Structure formats: structure tokens, C-alpha cells
């Protein structure tokens, strides 16, 4: 589904990682951990073709990411939902309109009426559908970002520190939504520094924990 084969990436003369390999199989669940600055966000961006590898190969749904043109990248990204760390919205549009934006861009608004109400209810934002983004709390913004990421029914969900700005109770609620998506067959990749959060989910999902450190990606031990 998503494969990185001996991939290297860096900025200027500084290498973030080298000869890194990773496979996200259909229906798998992965946590990506590591110290700040290790390159977690960069690795995620490679997984949805927002960056191109300097060396090695990234394959997205069997296609070489380096060979994709602009339209090819757009088609691949319809199959990957991304929850960004900063949760940016258009403040002049309602929450419902923001969540439906990917359908608008893809000219699939006919699906919005049927899917949007159900999706808003699933993330617990039905009453806030008509509100503008500045009125939302941090947790509500994160749930809206997750709803926007899945509105196109993607096969893969990539989330960058989705619980970084919310309290423990809200972080657990967000993570259980991601677990539900995984149980529906979605592939999940979450970057996080919160090891306590990962431990709390051990009994709920069969997750692989990866650690990015010292330019290498390794599997975390059972004692995590």
C-alpha cells in the first residue's frame, strides 16, 4: 500500500534519516515515535507525496511517487487522509463546510449531504456544524480535522501529533475514533511523542510501534 525502500532525506547538509525502509500494509496500525527533530513529520510527508525522497524509492499504491505528475499526486492523495498538526481551517466557512471541502475540490458535493451529517455525528460535532472555526475548542478542532481527513473515505489515515494540544480525556476519544477506523479496515499511521498514550491503547489495537532516532527507523521493544 505504502512502501519506503532505502529512503534518505535531509535539509541542506543535515541528513534526517538514511536508508530507511517501511511498509504500511492494508489494515495495519502504526505509531511513529522519536525525539523532536528526528524527522517524524518529514517521514509522514513522504508517505503522502508532499515531499520526494532524495535517495531510495517511495511507492504509493504500487506507483513510484517520483514518477507521479501533479494529477497523479492528486489522485493518490484522495486515497490518503491527513490530519495535520496545525489543524488549519478557513475561518469564514462553517465547520460543516470546512469538513466538506475535499468533496468540493474533487467535484463530489453530491455525496456531501448523505455523508456529512453522519460524519459530524460520529466525531461528536453535530451541534457545532454551523459554527465558525474560531469558536471551537482545541479538541473540537482536532475532531473536525479528523472528519475532514476521512470525508473522502480514504484507505490510509496519517495523523501528525493528533493529541498534542488536547487534554487526556479528549486524546483518548480521538484515538478511539482512529481505532474504530482501523477496525473498519483503514490503515493508520500516527506520529506521537506520547508513550503513555501508546501504552493505553495496547489492549484496544494490534499496533506496531516504530522509533525514529539517530537517522534510523527501528521497531520499539515490548517493554515500551
JSON list of C-alpha atoms in Angstrom, two decimals:
[
{"chain": "A", "resi": 1, "resn": "UNK", "atom": "CA", "xyz": [0.00, 0.00, 0.00]},
{"chain": "A", "resi": 2, "resn": "UNK", "atom": "CA", "xyz": [2.68, 2.49, 1.09]},
{"chain": "A", "resi": 3, "resn": "UNK", "atom": "CA", "xyz": [6.30, 1.37, 0.87]},
{"chain": "A", "resi": 4, "resn": "UNK", "atom": "CA", "xyz": [9.55, 3.19, 1.54]},
{"chain": "A", "resi": 5, "resn": "UNK", "atom": "CA", "xyz": [12.62, 1.36, 0.29]},
{"chain": "A", "resi": 6, "resn": "UNK", "atom": "CA", "xyz": [16.05, 2.58, 1.45]},
{"chain": "A", "resi": 7, "resn": "UNK", "atom": "CA", "xyz": [14.82, 6.18, 1.56]},
{"chain": "A", "resi": 8, "resn": "UNK", "atom": "CA", "xyz": [17.04, 9.09, 2.58]},
{"chain": "A", "resi": 9, "resn": "UNK", "atom": "CA", "xyz": [16.07, 12.69, 3.25]},
{"chain": "A", "resi": 10, "resn": "UNK", "atom": "CA", "xyz": [17.68, 15.78, 4.73]},
{"chain": "A", "resi": 11, "resn": "UNK", "atom": "CA", "xyz": [17.82, 19.55, 4.67]},
{"chain": "A", "resi": 12, "resn": "UNK", "atom": "CA", "xyz": [20.97, 21.24, 3.41]},
{"chain": "A", "resi": 13, "resn": "UNK", "atom": "CA", "xyz": [23.97, 19.30, 4.69]},
{"chain": "A", "resi": 14, "resn": "UNK", "atom": "CA", "xyz": [21.97, 17.72, 7.52]},
{"chain": "A", "resi": 15, "resn": "UNK", "atom": "CA", "xyz": [20.60, 14.20, 6.94]},
{"chain": "A", "resi": 16, "resn": "UNK", "atom": "CA", "xyz": [17.42, 13.44, 8.87]},
{"chain": "A", "resi": 17, "resn": "UNK", "atom": "CA", "xyz": [17.49, 9.75, 8.04]},
{"chain": "A", "resi": 18, "resn": "UNK", "atom": "CA", "xyz": [19.12, 7.41, 5.56]},
{"chain": "A", "resi": 19, "resn": "UNK", "atom": "CA", "xyz": [18.36, 4.01, 4.02]},
{"chain": "A", "resi": 20, "resn": "UNK", "atom": "CA", "xyz": [15.04, 3.95, 5.83]},
{"chain": "A", "resi": 21, "resn": "UNK", "atom": "CA", "xyz": [12.53, 1.25, 4.89]},
{"chain": "A", "resi": 22, "resn": "UNK", "atom": "CA", "xyz": [8.88, 0.99, 5.93]},
{"chain": "A", "resi": 23, "resn": "UNK", "atom": "CA", "xyz": [5.81, -0.90, 4.73]},
{"chain": "A", "resi": 24, "resn": "UNK", "atom": "CA", "xyz": [2.25, 0.08, 5.64]},
{"chain": "A", "resi": 25, "resn": "UNK", "atom": "CA", "xyz": [0.17, -2.97, 4.82]},
{"chain": "A", "resi": 26, "resn": "UNK", "atom": "CA", "xyz": [-3.60, -2.77, 4.31]},
{"chain": "A", "resi": 27, "resn": "UNK", "atom": "CA", "xyz": [-5.43, -2.63, 7.64]},
{"chain": "A", "resi": 28, "resn": "UNK", "atom": "CA", "xyz": [-2.28, -2.15, 9.75]},
{"chain": "A", "resi": 29, "resn": "UNK", "atom": "CA", "xyz": [-1.88, 0.30, 12.64]},
{"chain": "A", "resi": 30, "resn": "UNK", "atom": "CA", "xyz": [1.43, 2.05, 13.29]},
{"chain": "A", "resi": 31, "resn": "UNK", "atom": "CA", "xyz": [2.69, 4.53, 15.87]},
{"chain": "A", "resi": 32, "resn": "UNK", "atom": "CA", "xyz": [5.74, 6.58, 14.91]},
{"chain": "A", "resi": 33, "resn": "UNK", "atom": "CA", "xyz": [7.74, 7.90, 17.86]},
{"chain": "A", "resi": 34, "resn": "UNK", "atom": "CA", "xyz": [11.05, 9.66, 18.29]},
{"chain": "A", "resi": 35, "resn": "UNK", "atom": "CA", "xyz": [12.64, 12.79, 19.73]},
{"chain": "A", "resi": 36, "resn": "UNK", "atom": "CA", "xyz": [11.77, 16.25, 18.46]},
{"chain": "A", "resi": 37, "resn": "UNK", "atom": "CA", "xyz": [13.67, 16.99, 15.27]},
{"chain": "A", "resi": 38, "resn": "UNK", "atom": "CA", "xyz": [14.19, 13.34, 14.37]},
{"chain": "A", "resi": 39, "resn": "UNK", "atom": "CA", "xyz": [12.15, 13.74, 11.18]},
{"chain": "A", "resi": 40, "resn": "UNK", "atom": "CA", "xyz": [8.74, 12.27, 12.05]},
{"chain": "A", "resi": 41, "resn": "UNK", "atom": "CA", "xyz": [6.76, 14.93, 10.17]},
{"chain": "A", "resi": 42, "resn": "UNK", "atom": "CA", "xyz": [9.12, 14.67, 7.19]},
{"chain": "A", "resi": 43, "resn": "UNK", "atom": "CA", "xyz": [8.60, 10.91, 7.08]},
{"chain": "A", "resi": 44, "resn": "UNK", "atom": "CA", "xyz": [4.83, 11.39, 7.11]},
{"chain": "A", "resi": 45, "resn": "UNK", "atom": "CA", "xyz": [5.07, 13.90, 4.25]},
{"chain": "A", "resi": 46, "resn": "UNK", "atom": "CA", "xyz": [6.98, 11.35, 2.18]},
{"chain": "A", "resi": 47, "resn": "UNK", "atom": "CA", "xyz": [4.14, 8.90, 2.78]},
{"chain": "A", "resi": 48, "resn": "UNK", "atom": "CA", "xyz": [1.58, 11.18, 1.13]},
{"chain": "A", "resi": 49, "resn": "UNK", "atom": "CA", "xyz": [3.80, 12.59, -1.63]},
{"chain": "A", "resi": 50, "resn": "UNK", "atom": "CA", "xyz": [4.18, 16.04, -0.13]},
{"chain": "A", "resi": 51, "resn": "UNK", "atom": "CA", "xyz": [7.95, 15.51, -0.35]},
{"chain": "A", "resi": 52, "resn": "UNK", "atom": "CA", "xyz": [10.08, 13.41, -2.66]},
{"chain": "A", "resi": 53, "resn": "UNK", "atom": "CA", "xyz": [12.86, 11.17, -1.39]},
{"chain": "A", "resi": 54, "resn": "UNK", "atom": "CA", "xyz": [16.43, 12.23, -2.11]},
{"chain": "A", "resi": 55, "resn": "UNK", "atom": "CA", "xyz": [17.52, 8.61, -2.41]},
{"chain": "A", "resi": 56, "resn": "UNK", "atom": "CA", "xyz": [15.64, 5.32, -2.46]},
{"chain": "A", "resi": 57, "resn": "UNK", "atom": "CA", "xyz": [12.08, 4.77, -3.61]},
{"chain": "A", "resi": 58, "resn": "UNK", "atom": "CA", "xyz": [8.63, 5.59, -2.24]},
{"chain": "A", "resi": 59, "resn": "UNK", "atom": "CA", "xyz": [5.78, 3.51, -3.68]},
{"chain": "A", "resi": 60, "resn": "UNK", "atom": "CA", "xyz": [2.20, 4.61, -3.12]},
{"chain": "A", "resi": 61, "resn": "UNK", "atom": "CA", "xyz": [-0.41, 2.01, -4.04]},
{"chain": "A", "resi": 62, "resn": "UNK", "atom": "CA", "xyz": [2.13, 0.36, -6.33]},
{"chain": "A", "resi": 63, "resn": "UNK", "atom": "CA", "xyz": [3.19, 3.57, -8.06]},
{"chain": "A", "resi": 64, "resn": "UNK", "atom": "CA", "xyz": [6.61, 5.16, -7.88]},
{"chain": "A", "resi": 65, "resn": "UNK", "atom": "CA", "xyz": [5.98, 8.51, -6.14]},
{"chain": "A", "resi": 66, "resn": "UNK", "atom": "CA", "xyz": [8.89, 10.13, -8.02]},
{"chain": "A", "resi": 67, "resn": "UNK", "atom": "CA", "xyz": [7.18, 9.36, -11.35]},
{"chain": "A", "resi": 68, "resn": "UNK", "atom": "CA", "xyz": [3.82, 10.91, -10.43]},
{"chain": "A", "resi": 69, "resn": "UNK", "atom": "CA", "xyz": [2.84, 14.14, -12.13]},
{"chain": "A", "resi": 70, "resn": "UNK", "atom": "CA", "xyz": [0.62, 16.73, -10.48]},
{"chain": "A", "resi": 71, "resn": "UNK", "atom": "CA", "xyz": [-2.60, 14.91, -11.40]},
{"chain": "A", "resi": 72, "resn": "UNK", "atom": "CA", "xyz": [-1.13, 11.61, -10.27]},
{"chain": "A", "resi": 73, "resn": "UNK", "atom": "CA", "xyz": [-0.24, 13.06, -6.88]},
{"chain": "A", "resi": 74, "resn": "UNK", "atom": "CA", "xyz": [-3.77, 14.47, -6.55]},
{"chain": "A", "resi": 75, "resn": "UNK", "atom": "CA", "xyz": [-5.31, 11.07, -7.29]},
{"chain": "A", "resi": 76, "resn": "UNK", "atom": "CA", "xyz": [-3.05, 9.34, -4.76]},
{"chain": "A", "resi": 77, "resn": "UNK", "atom": "CA", "xyz": [-3.90, 11.88, -2.07]},
{"chain": "A", "resi": 78, "resn": "UNK", "atom": "CA", "xyz": [-7.60, 11.14, -2.45]},
{"chain": "A", "resi": 79, "resn": "UNK", "atom": "CA", "xyz": [-6.77, 7.71, -1.06]},
{"chain": "A", "resi": 80, "resn": "UNK", "atom": "CA", "xyz": [-4.86, 9.13, 1.94]},
{"chain": "A", "resi": 81, "resn": "UNK", "atom": "CA", "xyz": [-6.49, 11.22, 4.66]},
{"chain": "A", "resi": 82, "resn": "UNK", "atom": "CA", "xyz": [-4.11, 13.50, 6.57]},
{"chain": "A", "resi": 83, "resn": "UNK", "atom": "CA", "xyz": [-4.66, 15.08, 9.99]},
{"chain": "A", "resi": 84, "resn": "UNK", "atom": "CA", "xyz": [-2.11, 17.89, 10.19]},
{"chain": "A", "resi": 85, "resn": "UNK", "atom": "CA", "xyz": [-0.60, 19.09, 13.45]},
{"chain": "A", "resi": 86, "resn": "UNK", "atom": "CA", "xyz": [-1.79, 22.67, 12.99]},
{"chain": "A", "resi": 87, "resn": "UNK", "atom": "CA", "xyz": [-5.45, 21.93, 12.05]},
{"chain": "A", "resi": 88, "resn": "UNK", "atom": "CA", "xyz": [-5.87, 24.85, 9.65]},
{"chain": "A", "resi": 89, "resn": "UNK", "atom": "CA", "xyz": [-9.38, 25.83, 8.58]},
{"chain": "A", "resi": 90, "resn": "UNK", "atom": "CA", "xyz": [-10.97, 28.59, 6.52]},
{"chain": "A", "resi": 91, "resn": "UNK", "atom": "CA", "xyz": [-12.39, 30.82, 9.24]},
{"chain": "A", "resi": 92, "resn": "UNK", "atom": "CA", "xyz": [-15.13, 32.33, 7.06]},
{"chain": "A", "resi": 93, "resn": "UNK", "atom": "CA", "xyz": [-16.66, 28.89, 6.39]},
{"chain": "A", "resi": 94, "resn": "UNK", "atom": "CA", "xyz": [-18.69, 26.85, 8.86]},
{"chain": "A", "resi": 95, "resn": "UNK", "atom": "CA", "xyz": [-17.31, 23.66, 10.36]},
{"chain": "A", "resi": 96, "resn": "UNK", "atom": "CA", "xyz": [-19.54, 21.59, 8.09]},
{"chain": "A", "resi": 97, "resn": "UNK", "atom": "CA", "xyz": [-18.32, 23.49, 5.03]},
{"chain": "A", "resi": 98, "resn": "UNK", "atom": "CA", "xyz": [-14.69, 23.07, 6.09]},
{"chain": "A", "resi": 99, "resn": "UNK", "atom": "CA", "xyz": [-15.12, 19.34, 6.56]},
{"chain": "A", "resi": 100, "resn": "UNK", "atom": "CA", "xyz": [-16.78, 19.04, 3.14]},
{"chain": "A", "resi": 101, "resn": "UNK", "atom": "CA", "xyz": [-14.03, 20.97, 1.33]},
{"chain": "A", "resi": 102, "resn": "UNK", "atom": "CA", "xyz": [-12.25, 17.86, -0.03]},
{"chain": "A", "resi": 103, "resn": "UNK", "atom": "CA", "xyz": [-15.52, 16.81, -1.69]},
{"chain": "A", "resi": 104, "resn": "UNK", "atom": "CA", "xyz": [-15.90, 20.31, -3.14]},
{"chain": "A", "resi": 105, "resn": "UNK", "atom": "CA", "xyz": [-12.40, 20.24, -4.61]},
{"chain": "A", "resi": 106, "resn": "UNK", "atom": "CA", "xyz": [-13.00, 16.76, -6.06]},
{"chain": "A", "resi": 107, "resn": "UNK", "atom": "CA", "xyz": [-16.37, 17.83, -7.52]},
{"chain": "A", "resi": 108, "resn": "UNK", "atom": "CA", "xyz": [-18.19, 15.24, -5.42]},
{"chain": "A", "resi": 109, "resn": "UNK", "atom": "CA", "xyz": [-20.55, 17.52, -3.50]},
{"chain": "A", "resi": 110, "resn": "UNK", "atom": "CA", "xyz": [-23.50, 15.27, -4.34]},
{"chain": "A", "resi": 111, "resn": "UNK", "atom": "CA", "xyz": [-22.12, 12.91, -1.69]},
{"chain": "A", "resi": 112, "resn": "UNK", "atom": "CA", "xyz": [-21.88, 15.59, 0.99]},
{"chain": "A", "resi": 113, "resn": "UNK", "atom": "CA", "xyz": [-25.50, 15.67, 2.16]},
{"chain": "A", "resi": 114, "resn": "UNK", "atom": "CA", "xyz": [-25.59, 11.92, 2.69]},
{"chain": "A", "resi": 115, "resn": "UNK", "atom": "CA", "xyz": [-22.20, 11.60, 4.40]},
{"chain": "A", "resi": 116, "resn": "UNK", "atom": "CA", "xyz": [-21.69, 14.86, 6.24]},
{"chain": "A", "resi": 117, "resn": "UNK", "atom": "CA", "xyz": [-24.44, 14.58, 8.85]},
{"chain": "A", "resi": 118, "resn": "UNK", "atom": "CA", "xyz": [-23.39, 11.05, 9.75]},
{"chain": "A", "resi": 119, "resn": "UNK", "atom": "CA", "xyz": [-19.73, 12.02, 9.92]},
{"chain": "A", "resi": 120, "resn": "UNK", "atom": "CA", "xyz": [-20.41, 15.04, 12.14]},
{"chain": "A", "resi": 121, "resn": "UNK", "atom": "CA", "xyz": [-22.37, 12.82, 14.49]},
{"chain": "A", "resi": 122, "resn": "UNK", "atom": "CA", "xyz": [-19.56, 10.23, 14.54]},
{"chain": "A", "resi": 123, "resn": "UNK", "atom": "CA", "xyz": [-17.00, 12.80, 15.73]},
{"chain": "A", "resi": 124, "resn": "UNK", "atom": "CA", "xyz": [-19.50, 14.40, 18.11]},
{"chain": "A", "resi": 125, "resn": "UNK", "atom": "CA", "xyz": [-19.77, 17.74, 16.29]},
{"chain": "A", "resi": 126, "resn": "UNK", "atom": "CA", "xyz": [-23.38, 17.70, 15.12]},
{"chain": "A", "resi": 127, "resn": "UNK", "atom": "CA", "xyz": [-24.39, 20.71, 17.28]},
{"chain": "A", "resi": 128, "resn": "UNK", "atom": "CA", "xyz": [-21.34, 22.69, 16.10]},
{"chain": "A", "resi": 129, "resn": "UNK", "atom": "CA", "xyz": [-21.91, 22.12, 12.36]},
{"chain": "A", "resi": 130, "resn": "UNK", "atom": "CA", "xyz": [-22.87, 25.74, 11.67]},
{"chain": "A", "resi": 131, "resn": "UNK", "atom": "CA", "xyz": [-20.24, 27.37, 13.87]},
{"chain": "A", "resi": 132, "resn": "UNK", "atom": "CA", "xyz": [-17.10, 29.05, 12.56]},
{"chain": "A", "resi": 133, "resn": "UNK", "atom": "CA", "xyz": [-13.67, 27.53, 13.39]},
{"chain": "A", "resi": 134, "resn": "UNK", "atom": "CA", "xyz": [-12.53, 30.28, 15.82]},
{"chain": "A", "resi": 135, "resn": "UNK", "atom": "CA", "xyz": [-15.36, 29.32, 18.18]},
{"chain": "A", "resi": 136, "resn": "UNK", "atom": "CA", "xyz": [-14.16, 25.72, 18.60]},
{"chain": "A", "resi": 137, "resn": "UNK", "atom": "CA", "xyz": [-12.06, 24.33, 21.42]},
{"chain": "A", "resi": 138, "resn": "UNK", "atom": "CA", "xyz": [-8.79, 22.54, 20.71]},
{"chain": "A", "resi": 139, "resn": "UNK", "atom": "CA", "xyz": [-10.43, 19.13, 20.98]},
{"chain": "A", "resi": 140, "resn": "UNK", "atom": "CA", "xyz": [-13.28, 20.12, 18.70]},
{"chain": "A", "resi": 141, "resn": "UNK", "atom": "CA", "xyz": [-10.81, 21.38, 16.09]},
{"chain": "A", "resi": 142, "resn": "UNK", "atom": "CA", "xyz": [-8.93, 18.09, 16.19]},
{"chain": "A", "resi": 143, "resn": "UNK", "atom": "CA", "xyz": [-12.15, 16.12, 15.73]},
{"chain": "A", "resi": 144, "resn": "UNK", "atom": "CA", "xyz": [-13.14, 18.38, 12.84]},
{"chain": "A", "resi": 145, "resn": "UNK", "atom": "CA", "xyz": [-9.71, 17.80, 11.29]},
{"chain": "A", "resi": 146, "resn": "UNK", "atom": "CA", "xyz": [-10.20, 14.05, 11.57]},
{"chain": "A", "resi": 147, "resn": "UNK", "atom": "CA", "xyz": [-13.65, 14.30, 9.98]},
{"chain": "A", "resi": 148, "resn": "UNK", "atom": "CA", "xyz": [-12.20, 16.31, 7.09]},
{"chain": "A", "resi": 149, "resn": "UNK", "atom": "CA", "xyz": [-9.46, 13.71, 6.65]},
{"chain": "A", "resi": 150, "resn": "UNK", "atom": "CA", "xyz": [-11.91, 10.83, 6.29]},
{"chain": "A", "resi": 151, "resn": "UNK", "atom": "CA", "xyz": [-14.73, 12.51, 4.31]},
{"chain": "A", "resi": 152, "resn": "UNK", "atom": "CA", "xyz": [-13.33, 11.04, 1.05]},
{"chain": "A", "resi": 153, "resn": "UNK", "atom": "CA", "xyz": [-13.32, 7.51, 2.52]},
{"chain": "A", "resi": 154, "resn": "UNK", "atom": "CA", "xyz": [-9.54, 7.13, 2.18]},
{"chain": "A", "resi": 155, "resn": "UNK", "atom": "CA", "xyz": [-7.77, 3.82, 2.59]},
{"chain": "A", "resi": 156, "resn": "UNK", "atom": "CA", "xyz": [-4.98, 5.29, 4.73]},
{"chain": "A", "resi": 157, "resn": "UNK", "atom": "CA", "xyz": [-5.16, 7.80, 7.60]},
{"chain": "A", "resi": 158, "resn": "UNK", "atom": "CA", "xyz": [-1.97, 9.66, 8.55]},
{"chain": "A", "resi": 159, "resn": "UNK", "atom": "CA", "xyz": [-2.09, 11.80, 11.70]},
{"chain": "A", "resi": 160, "resn": "UNK", "atom": "CA", "xyz": [0.71, 14.08, 12.92]},
{"chain": "A", "resi": 161, "resn": "UNK", "atom": "CA", "xyz": [0.55, 14.54, 16.72]},
{"chain": "A", "resi": 162, "resn": "UNK", "atom": "CA", "xyz": [-3.27, 14.49, 16.71]},
{"chain": "A", "resi": 163, "resn": "UNK", "atom": "CA", "xyz": [-3.45, 14.71, 20.51]},
{"chain": "A", "resi": 164, "resn": "UNK", "atom": "CA", "xyz": [-0.67, 17.26, 21.02]},
{"chain": "A", "resi": 165, "resn": "UNK", "atom": "CA", "xyz": [-2.92, 20.16, 22.06]},
{"chain": "A", "resi": 166, "resn": "UNK", "atom": "CA", "xyz": [-5.75, 18.43, 23.91]},
{"chain": "A", "resi": 167, "resn": "UNK", "atom": "CA", "xyz": [-6.25, 17.01, 27.39]},
{"chain": "A", "resi": 168, "resn": "UNK", "atom": "CA", "xyz": [-6.03, 13.33, 28.29]},
{"chain": "A", "resi": 169, "resn": "UNK", "atom": "CA", "xyz": [-9.76, 12.63, 28.07]},
{"chain": "A", "resi": 170, "resn": "UNK", "atom": "CA", "xyz": [-10.02, 14.20, 24.61]},
{"chain": "A", "resi": 171, "resn": "UNK", "atom": "CA", "xyz": [-6.87, 12.46, 23.40]},
{"chain": "A", "resi": 172, "resn": "UNK", "atom": "CA", "xyz": [-8.41, 9.11, 24.34]},
{"chain": "A", "resi": 173, "resn": "UNK", "atom": "CA", "xyz": [-11.60, 9.99, 22.50]},
{"chain": "A", "resi": 174, "resn": "UNK", "atom": "CA", "xyz": [-9.66, 10.93, 19.35]},
{"chain": "A", "resi": 175, "resn": "UNK", "atom": "CA", "xyz": [-7.56, 7.78, 19.50]},
{"chain": "A", "resi": 176, "resn": "UNK", "atom": "CA", "xyz": [-10.62, 5.56, 19.88]},
{"chain": "A", "resi": 177, "resn": "UNK", "atom": "CA", "xyz": [-12.03, 7.14, 16.71]},
{"chain": "A", "resi": 178, "resn": "UNK", "atom": "CA", "xyz": [-8.82, 6.13, 14.94]},
{"chain": "A", "resi": 179, "resn": "UNK", "atom": "CA", "xyz": [-9.09, 2.63, 16.39]},
{"chain": "A", "resi": 180, "resn": "UNK", "atom": "CA", "xyz": [-12.65, 2.42, 15.03]},
{"chain": "A", "resi": 181, "resn": "UNK", "atom": "CA", "xyz": [-11.37, 3.41, 11.59]},
{"chain": "A", "resi": 182, "resn": "UNK", "atom": "CA", "xyz": [-8.73, 0.69, 11.79]},
{"chain": "A", "resi": 183, "resn": "UNK", "atom": "CA", "xyz": [-11.37, -1.89, 12.68]},
{"chain": "A", "resi": 184, "resn": "UNK", "atom": "CA", "xyz": [-13.19, -0.80, 9.50]},
{"chain": "A", "resi": 185, "resn": "UNK", "atom": "CA", "xyz": [-10.09, -1.80, 7.53]},
{"chain": "A", "resi": 186, "resn": "UNK", "atom": "CA", "xyz": [-8.29, 1.54, 7.30]},
{"chain": "A", "resi": 187, "resn": "UNK", "atom": "CA", "xyz": [-4.51, 1.69, 7.55]},
{"chain": "A", "resi": 188, "resn": "UNK", "atom": "CA", "xyz": [-3.43, 4.07, 10.33]},
{"chain": "A", "resi": 189, "resn": "UNK", "atom": "CA", "xyz": [-0.11, 5.85, 10.89]},
{"chain": "A", "resi": 190, "resn": "UNK", "atom": "CA", "xyz": [0.15, 8.20, 13.89]},
{"chain": "A", "resi": 191, "resn": "UNK", "atom": "CA", "xyz": [3.21, 10.27, 14.78]},
{"chain": "A", "resi": 192, "resn": "UNK", "atom": "CA", "xyz": [3.36, 11.00, 18.51]},
{"chain": "A", "resi": 193, "resn": "UNK", "atom": "CA", "xyz": [5.83, 11.64, 21.31]},
{"chain": "A", "resi": 194, "resn": "UNK", "atom": "CA", "xyz": [3.36, 10.46, 23.97]},
{"chain": "A", "resi": 195, "resn": "UNK", "atom": "CA", "xyz": [4.40, 6.96, 25.03]},
{"chain": "A", "resi": 196, "resn": "UNK", "atom": "CA", "xyz": [1.78, 6.88, 27.81]},
{"chain": "A", "resi": 197, "resn": "UNK", "atom": "CA", "xyz": [-0.91, 7.28, 25.18]},
{"chain": "A", "resi": 198, "resn": "UNK", "atom": "CA", "xyz": [0.52, 4.40, 23.16]},
{"chain": "A", "resi": 199, "resn": "UNK", "atom": "CA", "xyz": [0.60, 2.14, 26.22]},
{"chain": "A", "resi": 200, "resn": "UNK", "atom": "CA", "xyz": [-3.02, 2.98, 26.99]},
{"chain": "A", "resi": 201, "resn": "UNK", "atom": "CA", "xyz": [-4.11, 1.58, 23.61]},
{"chain": "A", "resi": 202, "resn": "UNK", "atom": "CA", "xyz": [-2.21, -1.70, 23.75]},
{"chain": "A", "resi": 203, "resn": "UNK", "atom": "CA", "xyz": [-5.31, -3.69, 24.64]},
{"chain": "A", "resi": 204, "resn": "UNK", "atom": "CA", "xyz": [-7.51, -2.00, 22.03]},
{"chain": "A", "resi": 205, "resn": "UNK", "atom": "CA", "xyz": [-5.50, -2.40, 18.85]},
{"chain": "A", "resi": 206, "resn": "UNK", "atom": "CA", "xyz": [-2.72, -4.55, 17.42]},
{"chain": "A", "resi": 207, "resn": "UNK", "atom": "CA", "xyz": [-0.30, -1.70, 16.76]},
{"chain": "A", "resi": 208, "resn": "UNK", "atom": "CA", "xyz": [3.30, -1.69, 15.61]},
{"chain": "A", "resi": 209, "resn": "UNK", "atom": "CA", "xyz": [5.41, 0.94, 17.38]},
{"chain": "A", "resi": 210, "resn": "UNK", "atom": "CA", "xyz": [8.28, 2.42, 15.37]},
{"chain": "A", "resi": 211, "resn": "UNK", "atom": "CA", "xyz": [11.02, 4.68, 16.71]},
{"chain": "A", "resi": 212, "resn": "UNK", "atom": "CA", "xyz": [12.83, 7.22, 14.53]},
{"chain": "A", "resi": 213, "resn": "UNK", "atom": "CA", "xyz": [16.12, 8.12, 16.17]},
{"chain": "A", "resi": 214, "resn": "UNK", "atom": "CA", "xyz": [19.72, 8.73, 15.09]},
{"chain": "A", "resi": 215, "resn": "UNK", "atom": "CA", "xyz": [18.69, 8.70, 11.41]},
{"chain": "A", "resi": 216, "resn": "UNK", "atom": "CA", "xyz": [17.31, 5.15, 11.65]},
{"chain": "A", "resi": 217, "resn": "UNK", "atom": "CA", "xyz": [13.84, 3.61, 11.99]},
{"chain": "A", "resi": 218, "resn": "UNK", "atom": "CA", "xyz": [13.56, 0.67, 14.37]},
{"chain": "A", "resi": 219, "resn": "UNK", "atom": "CA", "xyz": [10.75, -1.29, 15.95]},
{"chain": "A", "resi": 220, "resn": "UNK", "atom": "CA", "xyz": [10.22, -0.47, 19.62]},
{"chain": "A", "resi": 221, "resn": "UNK", "atom": "CA", "xyz": [10.67, -3.28, 22.10]},
{"chain": "A", "resi": 222, "resn": "UNK", "atom": "CA", "xyz": [7.92, -4.99, 24.04]},
{"chain": "A", "resi": 223, "resn": "UNK", "atom": "CA", "xyz": [8.91, -3.06, 27.18]},
{"chain": "A", "resi": 224, "resn": "UNK", "atom": "CA", "xyz": [7.65, 0.24, 25.73]}
]
